[in-house]
mmCIF file of C-alpha atoms and ligand atoms in Angstrom:
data_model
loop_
_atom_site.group_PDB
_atom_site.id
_atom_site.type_symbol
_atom_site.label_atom_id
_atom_site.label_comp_id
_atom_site.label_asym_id
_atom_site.label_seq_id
_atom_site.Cartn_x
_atom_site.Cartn_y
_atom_site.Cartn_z
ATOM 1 C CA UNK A 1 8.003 21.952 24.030
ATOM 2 C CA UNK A 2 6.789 20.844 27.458
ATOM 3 C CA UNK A 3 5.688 25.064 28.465
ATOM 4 C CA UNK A 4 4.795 27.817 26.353
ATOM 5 C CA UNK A 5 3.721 31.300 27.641
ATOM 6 C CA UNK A 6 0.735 33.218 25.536
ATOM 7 C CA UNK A 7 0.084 37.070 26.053
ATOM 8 C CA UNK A 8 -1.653 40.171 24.015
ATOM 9 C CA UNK A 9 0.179 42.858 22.840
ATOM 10 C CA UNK A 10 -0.733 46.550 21.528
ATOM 11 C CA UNK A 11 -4.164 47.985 20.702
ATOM 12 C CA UNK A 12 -6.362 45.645 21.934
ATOM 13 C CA UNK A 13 -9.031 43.825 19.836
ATOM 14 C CA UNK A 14 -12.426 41.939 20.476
ATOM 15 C CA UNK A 15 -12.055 38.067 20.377
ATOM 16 C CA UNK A 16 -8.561 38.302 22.085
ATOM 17 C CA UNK A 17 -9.976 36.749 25.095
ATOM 18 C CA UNK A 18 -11.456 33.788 22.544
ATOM 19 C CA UNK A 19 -7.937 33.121 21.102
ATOM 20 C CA UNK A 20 -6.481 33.076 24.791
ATOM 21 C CA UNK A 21 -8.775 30.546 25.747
ATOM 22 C CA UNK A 22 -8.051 28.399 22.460
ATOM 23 C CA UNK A 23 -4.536 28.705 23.319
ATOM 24 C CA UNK A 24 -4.560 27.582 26.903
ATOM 25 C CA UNK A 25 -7.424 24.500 26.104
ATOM 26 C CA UNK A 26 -5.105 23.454 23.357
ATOM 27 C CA UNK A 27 -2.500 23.428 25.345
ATOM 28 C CA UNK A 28 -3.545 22.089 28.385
ATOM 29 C CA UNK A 29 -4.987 19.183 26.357
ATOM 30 C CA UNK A 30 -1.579 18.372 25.031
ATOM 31 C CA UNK A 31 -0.134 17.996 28.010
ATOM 32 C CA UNK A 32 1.513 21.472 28.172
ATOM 33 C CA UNK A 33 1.606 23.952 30.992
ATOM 34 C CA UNK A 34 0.572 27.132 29.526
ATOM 35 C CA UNK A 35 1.428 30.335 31.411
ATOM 36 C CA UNK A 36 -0.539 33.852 30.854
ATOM 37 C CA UNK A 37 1.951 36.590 30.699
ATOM 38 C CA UNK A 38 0.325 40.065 31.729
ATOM 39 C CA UNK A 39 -0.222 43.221 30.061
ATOM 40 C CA UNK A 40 2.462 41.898 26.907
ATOM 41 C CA UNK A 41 5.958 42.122 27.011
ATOM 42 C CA UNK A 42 6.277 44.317 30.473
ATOM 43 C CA UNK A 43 4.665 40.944 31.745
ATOM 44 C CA UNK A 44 7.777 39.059 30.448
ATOM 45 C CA UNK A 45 9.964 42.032 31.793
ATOM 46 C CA UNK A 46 8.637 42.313 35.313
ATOM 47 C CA UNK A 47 7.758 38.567 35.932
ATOM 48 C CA UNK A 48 4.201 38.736 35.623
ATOM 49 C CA UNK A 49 3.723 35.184 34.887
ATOM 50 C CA UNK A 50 1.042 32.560 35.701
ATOM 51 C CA UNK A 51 0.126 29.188 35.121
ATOM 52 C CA UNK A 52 -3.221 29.137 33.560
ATOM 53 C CA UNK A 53 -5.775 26.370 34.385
ATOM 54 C CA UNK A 54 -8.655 25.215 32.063
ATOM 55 C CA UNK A 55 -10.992 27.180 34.273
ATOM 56 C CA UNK A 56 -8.590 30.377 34.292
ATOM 57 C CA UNK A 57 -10.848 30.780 30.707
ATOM 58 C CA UNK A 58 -13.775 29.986 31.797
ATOM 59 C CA UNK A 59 -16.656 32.144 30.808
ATOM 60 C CA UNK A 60 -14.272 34.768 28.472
ATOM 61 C CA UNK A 61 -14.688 33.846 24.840
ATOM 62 C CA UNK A 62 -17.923 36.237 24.226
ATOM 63 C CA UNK A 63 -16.121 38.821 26.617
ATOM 64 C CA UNK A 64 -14.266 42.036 24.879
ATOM 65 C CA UNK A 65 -10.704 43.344 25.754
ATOM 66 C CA UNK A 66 -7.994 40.672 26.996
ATOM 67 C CA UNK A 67 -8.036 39.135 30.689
ATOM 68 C CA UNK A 68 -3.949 39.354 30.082
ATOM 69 C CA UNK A 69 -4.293 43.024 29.709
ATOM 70 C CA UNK A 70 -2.011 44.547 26.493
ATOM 71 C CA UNK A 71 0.393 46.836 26.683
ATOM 72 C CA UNK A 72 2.644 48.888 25.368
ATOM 73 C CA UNK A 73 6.229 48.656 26.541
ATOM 74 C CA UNK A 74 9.104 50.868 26.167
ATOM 75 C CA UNK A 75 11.670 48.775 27.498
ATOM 76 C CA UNK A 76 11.212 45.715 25.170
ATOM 77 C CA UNK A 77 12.938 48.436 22.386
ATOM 78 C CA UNK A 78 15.853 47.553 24.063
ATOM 79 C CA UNK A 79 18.476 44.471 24.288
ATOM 80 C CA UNK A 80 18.140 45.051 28.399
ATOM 81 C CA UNK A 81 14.386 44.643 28.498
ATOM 82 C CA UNK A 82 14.563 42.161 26.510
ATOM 83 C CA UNK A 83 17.283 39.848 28.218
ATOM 84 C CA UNK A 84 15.271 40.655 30.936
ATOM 85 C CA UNK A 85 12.463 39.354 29.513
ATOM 86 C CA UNK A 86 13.998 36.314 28.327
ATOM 87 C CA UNK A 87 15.323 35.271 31.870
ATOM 88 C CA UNK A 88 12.265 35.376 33.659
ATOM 89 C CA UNK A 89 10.680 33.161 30.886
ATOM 90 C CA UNK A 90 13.581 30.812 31.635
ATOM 91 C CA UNK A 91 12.745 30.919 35.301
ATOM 92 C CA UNK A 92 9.475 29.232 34.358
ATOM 93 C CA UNK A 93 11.415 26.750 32.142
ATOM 94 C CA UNK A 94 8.904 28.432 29.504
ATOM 95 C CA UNK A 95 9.890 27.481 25.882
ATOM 96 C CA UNK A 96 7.648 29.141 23.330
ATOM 97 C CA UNK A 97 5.418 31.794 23.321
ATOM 98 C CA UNK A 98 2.249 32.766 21.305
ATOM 99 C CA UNK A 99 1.836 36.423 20.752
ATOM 100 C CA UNK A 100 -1.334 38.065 20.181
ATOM 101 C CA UNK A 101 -1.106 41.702 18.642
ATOM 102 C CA UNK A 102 -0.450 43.736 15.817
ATOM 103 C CA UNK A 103 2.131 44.730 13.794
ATOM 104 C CA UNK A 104 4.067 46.618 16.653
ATOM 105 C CA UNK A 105 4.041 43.267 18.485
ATOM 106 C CA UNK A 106 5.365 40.838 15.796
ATOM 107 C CA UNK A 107 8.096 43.479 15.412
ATOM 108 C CA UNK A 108 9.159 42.900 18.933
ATOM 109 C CA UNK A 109 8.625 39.240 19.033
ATOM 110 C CA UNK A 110 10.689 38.778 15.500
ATOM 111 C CA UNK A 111 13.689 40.551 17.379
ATOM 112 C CA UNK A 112 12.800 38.856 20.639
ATOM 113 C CA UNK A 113 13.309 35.341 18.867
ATOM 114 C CA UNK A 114 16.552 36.084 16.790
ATOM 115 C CA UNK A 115 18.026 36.866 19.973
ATOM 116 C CA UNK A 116 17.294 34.398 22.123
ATOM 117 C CA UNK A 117 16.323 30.791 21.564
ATOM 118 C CA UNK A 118 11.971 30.947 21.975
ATOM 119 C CA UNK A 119 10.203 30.304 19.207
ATOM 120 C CA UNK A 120 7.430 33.000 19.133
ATOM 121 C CA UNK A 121 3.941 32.065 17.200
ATOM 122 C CA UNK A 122 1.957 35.218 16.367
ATOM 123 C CA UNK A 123 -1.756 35.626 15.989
ATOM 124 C CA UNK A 124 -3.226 38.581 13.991
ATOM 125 C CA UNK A 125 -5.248 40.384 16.780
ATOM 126 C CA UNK A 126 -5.906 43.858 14.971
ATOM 127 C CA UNK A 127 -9.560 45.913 14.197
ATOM 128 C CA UNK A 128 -7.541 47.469 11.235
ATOM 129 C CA UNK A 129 -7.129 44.184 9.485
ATOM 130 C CA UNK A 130 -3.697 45.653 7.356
ATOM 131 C CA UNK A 131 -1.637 42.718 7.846
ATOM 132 C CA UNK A 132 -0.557 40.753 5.092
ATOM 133 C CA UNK A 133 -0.867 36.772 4.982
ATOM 134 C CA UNK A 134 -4.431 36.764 5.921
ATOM 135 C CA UNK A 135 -8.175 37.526 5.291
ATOM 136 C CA UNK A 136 -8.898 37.858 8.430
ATOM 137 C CA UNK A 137 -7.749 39.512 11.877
ATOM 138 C CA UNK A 138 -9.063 39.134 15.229
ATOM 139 C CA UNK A 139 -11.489 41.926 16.204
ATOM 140 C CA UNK A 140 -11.827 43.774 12.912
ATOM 141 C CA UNK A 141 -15.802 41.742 12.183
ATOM 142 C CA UNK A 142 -16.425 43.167 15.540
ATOM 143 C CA UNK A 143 -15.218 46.602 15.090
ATOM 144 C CA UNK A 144 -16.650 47.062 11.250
ATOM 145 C CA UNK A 145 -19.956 45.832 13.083
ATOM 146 C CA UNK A 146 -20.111 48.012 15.629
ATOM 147 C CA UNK A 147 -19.015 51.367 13.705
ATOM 148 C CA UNK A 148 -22.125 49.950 11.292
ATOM 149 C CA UNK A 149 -24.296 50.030 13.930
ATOM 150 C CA UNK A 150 -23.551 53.566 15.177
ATOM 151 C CA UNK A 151 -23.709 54.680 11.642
ATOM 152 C CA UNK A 152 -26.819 53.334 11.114
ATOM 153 C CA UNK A 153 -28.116 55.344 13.942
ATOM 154 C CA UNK A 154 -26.827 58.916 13.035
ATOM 155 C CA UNK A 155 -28.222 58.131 9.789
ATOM 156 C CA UNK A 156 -31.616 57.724 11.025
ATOM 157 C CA UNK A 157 -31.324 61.440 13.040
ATOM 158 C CA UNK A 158 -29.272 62.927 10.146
ATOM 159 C CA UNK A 159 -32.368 62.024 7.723
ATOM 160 C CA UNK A 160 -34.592 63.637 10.112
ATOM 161 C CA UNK A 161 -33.057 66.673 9.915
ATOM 162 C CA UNK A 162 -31.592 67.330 6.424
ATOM 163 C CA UNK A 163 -27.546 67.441 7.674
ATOM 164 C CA UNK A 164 -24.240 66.047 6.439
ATOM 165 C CA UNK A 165 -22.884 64.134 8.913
ATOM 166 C CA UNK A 166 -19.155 63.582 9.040
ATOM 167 C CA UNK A 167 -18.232 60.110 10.764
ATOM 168 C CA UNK A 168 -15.161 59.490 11.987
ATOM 169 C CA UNK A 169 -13.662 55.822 12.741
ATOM 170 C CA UNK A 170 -10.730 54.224 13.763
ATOM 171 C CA UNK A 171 -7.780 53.614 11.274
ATOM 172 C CA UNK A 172 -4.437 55.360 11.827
ATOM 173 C CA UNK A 173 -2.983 53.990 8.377
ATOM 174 C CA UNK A 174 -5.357 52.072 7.601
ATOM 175 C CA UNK A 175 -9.022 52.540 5.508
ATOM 176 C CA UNK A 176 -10.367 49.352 5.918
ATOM 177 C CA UNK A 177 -13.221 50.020 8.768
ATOM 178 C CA UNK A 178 -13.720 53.206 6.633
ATOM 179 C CA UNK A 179 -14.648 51.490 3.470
ATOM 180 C CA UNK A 180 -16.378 48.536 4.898
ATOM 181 C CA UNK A 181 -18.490 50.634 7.161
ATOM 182 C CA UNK A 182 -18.756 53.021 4.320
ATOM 183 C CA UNK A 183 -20.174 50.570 2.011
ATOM 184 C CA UNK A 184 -22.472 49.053 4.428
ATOM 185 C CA UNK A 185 -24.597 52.130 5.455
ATOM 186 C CA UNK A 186 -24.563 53.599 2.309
ATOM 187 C CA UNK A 187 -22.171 56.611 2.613
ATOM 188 C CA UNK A 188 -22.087 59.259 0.006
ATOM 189 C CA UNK A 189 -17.952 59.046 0.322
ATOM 190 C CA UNK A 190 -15.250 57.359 2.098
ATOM 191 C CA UNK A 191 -12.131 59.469 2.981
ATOM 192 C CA UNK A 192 -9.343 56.672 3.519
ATOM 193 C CA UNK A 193 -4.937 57.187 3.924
ATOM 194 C CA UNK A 194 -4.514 54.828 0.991
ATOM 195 C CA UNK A 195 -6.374 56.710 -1.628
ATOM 196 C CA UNK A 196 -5.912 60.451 -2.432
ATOM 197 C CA UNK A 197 -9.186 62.553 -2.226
ATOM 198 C CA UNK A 198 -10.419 65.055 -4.563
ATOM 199 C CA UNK A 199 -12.017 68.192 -2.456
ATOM 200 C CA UNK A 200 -12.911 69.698 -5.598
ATOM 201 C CA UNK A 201 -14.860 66.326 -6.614
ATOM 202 C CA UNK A 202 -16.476 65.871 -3.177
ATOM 203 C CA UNK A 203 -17.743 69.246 -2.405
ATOM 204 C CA UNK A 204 -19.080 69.312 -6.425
ATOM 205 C CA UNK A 205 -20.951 66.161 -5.497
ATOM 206 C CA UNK A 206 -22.409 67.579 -2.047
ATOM 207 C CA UNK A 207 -23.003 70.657 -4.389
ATOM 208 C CA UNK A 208 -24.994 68.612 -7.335
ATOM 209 C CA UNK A 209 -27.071 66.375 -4.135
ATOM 210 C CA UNK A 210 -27.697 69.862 -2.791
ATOM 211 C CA UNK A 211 -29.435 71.028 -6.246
ATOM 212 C CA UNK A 212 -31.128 68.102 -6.060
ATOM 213 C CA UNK A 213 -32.621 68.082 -2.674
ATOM 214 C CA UNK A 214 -30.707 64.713 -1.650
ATOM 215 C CA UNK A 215 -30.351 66.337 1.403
ATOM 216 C CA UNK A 216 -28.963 63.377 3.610
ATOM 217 C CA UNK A 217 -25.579 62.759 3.382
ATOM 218 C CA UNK A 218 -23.127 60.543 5.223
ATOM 219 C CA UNK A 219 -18.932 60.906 4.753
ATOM 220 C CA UNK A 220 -17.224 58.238 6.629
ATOM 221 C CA UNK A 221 -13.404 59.396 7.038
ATOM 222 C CA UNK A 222 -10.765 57.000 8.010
ATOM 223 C CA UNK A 223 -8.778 58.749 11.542
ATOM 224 C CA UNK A 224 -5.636 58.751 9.377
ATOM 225 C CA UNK A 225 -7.199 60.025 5.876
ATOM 226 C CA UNK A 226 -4.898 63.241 4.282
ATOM 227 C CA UNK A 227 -6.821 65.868 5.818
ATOM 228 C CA UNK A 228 -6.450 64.404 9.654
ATOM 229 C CA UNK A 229 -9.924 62.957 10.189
ATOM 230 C CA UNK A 230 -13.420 64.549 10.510
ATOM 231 C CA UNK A 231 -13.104 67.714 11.956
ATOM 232 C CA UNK A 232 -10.545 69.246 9.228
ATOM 233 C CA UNK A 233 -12.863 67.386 6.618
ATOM 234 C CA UNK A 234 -15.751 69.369 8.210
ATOM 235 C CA UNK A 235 -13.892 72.687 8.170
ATOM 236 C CA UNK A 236 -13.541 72.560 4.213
ATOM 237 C CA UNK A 237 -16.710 71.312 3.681
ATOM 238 C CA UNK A 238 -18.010 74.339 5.989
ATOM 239 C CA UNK A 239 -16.134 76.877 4.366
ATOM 240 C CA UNK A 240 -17.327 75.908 1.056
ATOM 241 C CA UNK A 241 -20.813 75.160 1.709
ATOM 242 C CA UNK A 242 -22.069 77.346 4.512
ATOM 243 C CA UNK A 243 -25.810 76.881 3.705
ATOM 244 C CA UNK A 244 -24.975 72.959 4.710
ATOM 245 C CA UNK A 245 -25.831 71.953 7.969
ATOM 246 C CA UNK A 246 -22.578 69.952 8.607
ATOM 247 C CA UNK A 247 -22.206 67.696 11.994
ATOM 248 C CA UNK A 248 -19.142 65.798 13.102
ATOM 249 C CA UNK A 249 -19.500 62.590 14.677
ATOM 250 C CA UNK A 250 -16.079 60.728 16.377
ATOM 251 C CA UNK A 251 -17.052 57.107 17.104
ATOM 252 C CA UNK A 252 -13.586 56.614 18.601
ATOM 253 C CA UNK A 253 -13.055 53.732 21.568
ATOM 254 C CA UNK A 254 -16.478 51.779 21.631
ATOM 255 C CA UNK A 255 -15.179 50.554 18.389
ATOM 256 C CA UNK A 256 -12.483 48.321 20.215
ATOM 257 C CA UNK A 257 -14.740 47.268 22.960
ATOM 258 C CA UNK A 258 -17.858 44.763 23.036
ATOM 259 C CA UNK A 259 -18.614 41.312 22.425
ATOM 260 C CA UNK A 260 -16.812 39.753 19.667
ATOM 261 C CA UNK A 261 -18.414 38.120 16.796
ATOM 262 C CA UNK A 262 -19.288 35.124 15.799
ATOM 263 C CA UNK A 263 -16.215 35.433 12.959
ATOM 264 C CA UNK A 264 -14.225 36.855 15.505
ATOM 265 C CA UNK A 265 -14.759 34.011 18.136
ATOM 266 C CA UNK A 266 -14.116 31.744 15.231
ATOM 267 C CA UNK A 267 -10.813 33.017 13.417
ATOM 268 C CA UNK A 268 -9.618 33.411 17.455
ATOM 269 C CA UNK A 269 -10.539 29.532 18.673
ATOM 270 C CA UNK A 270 -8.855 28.477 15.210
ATOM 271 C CA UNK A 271 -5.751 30.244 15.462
ATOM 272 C CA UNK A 272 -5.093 30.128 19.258
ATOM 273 C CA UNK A 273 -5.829 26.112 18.476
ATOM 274 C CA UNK A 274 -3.094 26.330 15.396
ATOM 275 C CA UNK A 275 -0.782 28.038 17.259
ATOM 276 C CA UNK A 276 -0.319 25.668 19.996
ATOM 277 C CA UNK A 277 -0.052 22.982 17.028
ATOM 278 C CA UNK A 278 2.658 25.089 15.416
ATOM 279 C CA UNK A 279 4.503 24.940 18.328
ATOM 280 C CA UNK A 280 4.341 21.190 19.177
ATOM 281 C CA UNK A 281 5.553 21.093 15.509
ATOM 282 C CA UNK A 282 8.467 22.934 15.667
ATOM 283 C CA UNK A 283 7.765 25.777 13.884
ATOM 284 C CA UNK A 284 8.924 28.976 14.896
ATOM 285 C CA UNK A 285 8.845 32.934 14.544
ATOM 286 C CA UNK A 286 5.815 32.805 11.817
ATOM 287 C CA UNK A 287 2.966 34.294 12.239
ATOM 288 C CA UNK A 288 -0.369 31.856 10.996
ATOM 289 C CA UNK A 289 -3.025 33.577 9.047
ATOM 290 C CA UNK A 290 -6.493 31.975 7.315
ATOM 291 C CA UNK A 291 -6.314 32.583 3.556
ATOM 292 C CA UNK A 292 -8.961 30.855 1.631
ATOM 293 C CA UNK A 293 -10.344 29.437 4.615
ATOM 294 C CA UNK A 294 -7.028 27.345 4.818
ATOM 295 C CA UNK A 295 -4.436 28.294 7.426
ATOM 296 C CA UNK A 296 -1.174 30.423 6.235
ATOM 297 C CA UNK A 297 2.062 30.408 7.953
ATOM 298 C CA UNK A 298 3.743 33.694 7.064
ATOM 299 C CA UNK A 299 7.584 34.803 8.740
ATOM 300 C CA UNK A 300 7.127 37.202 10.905
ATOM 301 C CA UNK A 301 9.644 39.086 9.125
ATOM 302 C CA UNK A 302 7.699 38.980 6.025
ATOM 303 C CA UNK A 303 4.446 39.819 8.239
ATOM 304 C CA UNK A 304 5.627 43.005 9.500
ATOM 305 C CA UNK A 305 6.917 44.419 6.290
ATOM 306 C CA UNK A 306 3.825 43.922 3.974
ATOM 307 C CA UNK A 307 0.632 46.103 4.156
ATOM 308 C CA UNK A 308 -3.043 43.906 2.937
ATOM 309 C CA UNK A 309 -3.814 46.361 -0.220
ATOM 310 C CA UNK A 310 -7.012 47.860 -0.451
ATOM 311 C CA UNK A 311 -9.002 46.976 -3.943
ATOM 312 C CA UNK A 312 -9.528 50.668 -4.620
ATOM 313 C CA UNK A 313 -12.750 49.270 -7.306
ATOM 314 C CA UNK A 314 -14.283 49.457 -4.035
ATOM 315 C CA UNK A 315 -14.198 53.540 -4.007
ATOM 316 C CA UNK A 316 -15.676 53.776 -7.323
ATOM 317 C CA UNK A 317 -18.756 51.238 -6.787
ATOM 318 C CA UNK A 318 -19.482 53.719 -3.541
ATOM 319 C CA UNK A 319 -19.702 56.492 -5.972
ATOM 320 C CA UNK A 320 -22.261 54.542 -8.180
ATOM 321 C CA UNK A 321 -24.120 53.369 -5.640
ATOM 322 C CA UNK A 322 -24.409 56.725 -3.921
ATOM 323 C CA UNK A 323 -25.652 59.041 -7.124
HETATM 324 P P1 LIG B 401 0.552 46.783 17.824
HETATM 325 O O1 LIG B 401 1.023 45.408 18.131
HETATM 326 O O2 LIG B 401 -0.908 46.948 18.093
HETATM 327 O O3 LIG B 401 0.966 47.225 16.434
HETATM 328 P P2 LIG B 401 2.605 48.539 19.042
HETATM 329 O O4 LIG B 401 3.132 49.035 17.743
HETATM 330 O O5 LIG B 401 2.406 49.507 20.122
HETATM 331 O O6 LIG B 401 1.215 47.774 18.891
HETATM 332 O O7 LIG B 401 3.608 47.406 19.576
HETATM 333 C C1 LIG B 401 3.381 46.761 20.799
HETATM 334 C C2 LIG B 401 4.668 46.565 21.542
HETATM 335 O O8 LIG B 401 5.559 45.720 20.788
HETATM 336 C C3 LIG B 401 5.476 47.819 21.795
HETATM 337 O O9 LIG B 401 5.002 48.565 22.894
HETATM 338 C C4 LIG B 401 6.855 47.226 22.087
HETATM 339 O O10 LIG B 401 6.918 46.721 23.400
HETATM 340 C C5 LIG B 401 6.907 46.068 21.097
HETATM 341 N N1 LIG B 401 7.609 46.478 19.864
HETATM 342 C C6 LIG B 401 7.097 47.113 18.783
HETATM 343 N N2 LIG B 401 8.056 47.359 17.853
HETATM 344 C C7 LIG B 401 9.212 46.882 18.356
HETATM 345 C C8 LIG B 401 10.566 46.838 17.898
HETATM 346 N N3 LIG B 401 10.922 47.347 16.712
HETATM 347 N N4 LIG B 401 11.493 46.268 18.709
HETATM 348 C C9 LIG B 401 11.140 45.750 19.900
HETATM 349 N N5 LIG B 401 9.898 45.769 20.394
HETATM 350 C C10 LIG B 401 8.934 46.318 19.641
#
């Protein structure tokens, strides 16, 4: 390959602008023209295309959100959009692409290269961190540490005050900011979508900490746990304990936003470095993980279809810890 194209792709994650950088410097160092495609595949579909220079990254890789913008595009569901798509790439004589996204995006980009002959290299750039074929994803450190810090504070104002505070965070189908959070400010329970909650249990435990005057209480609840996320968990727990002075907190969008870690910078530089390599190798459609601080190359039609599993052990050592 003499011209690949990188762009980012769904929710957007912290350390997406890190792994951009990587990708162009890698490139650019190997003699490639790398082009940044804009807001994800309605950047391929509408011709948003440009070359990227070394100094097009300058100054990004402790910046939050993408420069590229992400996306999500309607038309790239369909052959049209994306023979569109792969035309204008052509135009630019552009011959394989690294995409940076989730699961959504892989799904497109595994379609995108049966179809038509670019190899696509996919990067894991998720907060949720569900994909299979690696330990880490791009802008999950980041997100986990930033819904710790907020917890940390509502702790502090829910001690002062004797209350229960249900926290919301982000995680449509996934628990993993729930339980990492959850175990790293001490919560009292963790409602996540991959484990099924007792009420009876949890409202007996806020019960028996009630009796004994363990008055401050934090639930950390997963956006996509069984009940639909804090404020249905709240209207139980209300219901059932009225003499409980029961807050809701969302923490919602900051926990995309902010200034990546120093894992997230990391995994993003390595990847956005491998994927370039990939690429000058001849692979194609995989997406490259880190397992076991070693570097995973996983089909991106493998990629899409498994879930990372939650160790549900976890769940009971927050219930030990917490008595
Ligand atoms: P994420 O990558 O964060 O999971 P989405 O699920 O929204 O985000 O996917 C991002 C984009 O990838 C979609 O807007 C669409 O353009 C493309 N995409 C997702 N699934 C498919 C699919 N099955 N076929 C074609 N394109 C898809």
């Amino acid at each position: 390959v003499t011209k690949i194209g990188v762009l980012t792709s769904g929710g957007d994650s912290p350390g997406m602008n890190a792994a951009i950088r990587a990708v162009v410097r890698t490139g650019l160092y190997n003699n490639l023209e790398v082009f940044g495609i804009t807001r994800g595949y309605m950047g391929m579909i509408d011709d948003d295309i440009v070359p990227m220079h070394s100094r097009s990254v300058a100054n990004i890789i402790q910046r939050g959100g993408t420069i590229l913008k992400s996306a999500r595009c309607k038309e790239f569901y369909e052959f049209e959009g994306r023979k569109k798509a792969y035309e204008n790439l052509r135009k630019h004589g552009i011959e394989g692409l690294v995409v940076i996204g989730g699961d959504g995006s892989f799904r497109g980009a595994q379609k995108f290269a049966t179809e038509f002959d670019i190899p696509c290299i996919g990067l894991p750039g998720t907060i949720d961190k569900d994909m299979a074929g690696t330990d880490f994803t791009i802008g999950f450190d980041t997100a986990v540490n930033t819904a710790v810090e907020a917890i940390d504070k509502i702790r502090d104002t829910a001690d002062a005050h004797d209350r229960l505070f249900i926290i919301e965070v982000m995680g449509r189908d996934s628990g993993y900011i729930a339980l990492h959070s959850g175990i790293a400010t001490g919560a009292e329970n963790i409602l996540i979508p991959e484990a099924k909650t007792n009420i009876e249990d949890l409202i007996a435990s806020l019960e028996d900490k009630q009796r004994r005057k363990k008055l401050v209480n934090l639930i950390v609840v997963a956006e996509g746990d069984e009940f639909g996320g804090a404020e249905e968990v709240a209207k139980v727990v209300r219901q059932r304990l009225p003499d409980m002075d029961t807050r809701v907190c969302i923490l919602g969008h900051i926990q995309r936003g902010g200034s990546p870690s120093c894992i997230d910078r990391l995994v993003a530089s390595r990847l956005g470095y491998a994927a370039v390599e990939a690429l000058m190798e001849g692979r194609h459609n995989v997406m490259i993980g880190i397992i076991n601080n070693k570097l995973h190359y996983t089909p991106l039609d493998l990629a899409v279809k498994a879930k990372q599993k939650i160790d549900k052990e976890w769940l009971k050592i927050v219930k030990i810890l917490a008595s």
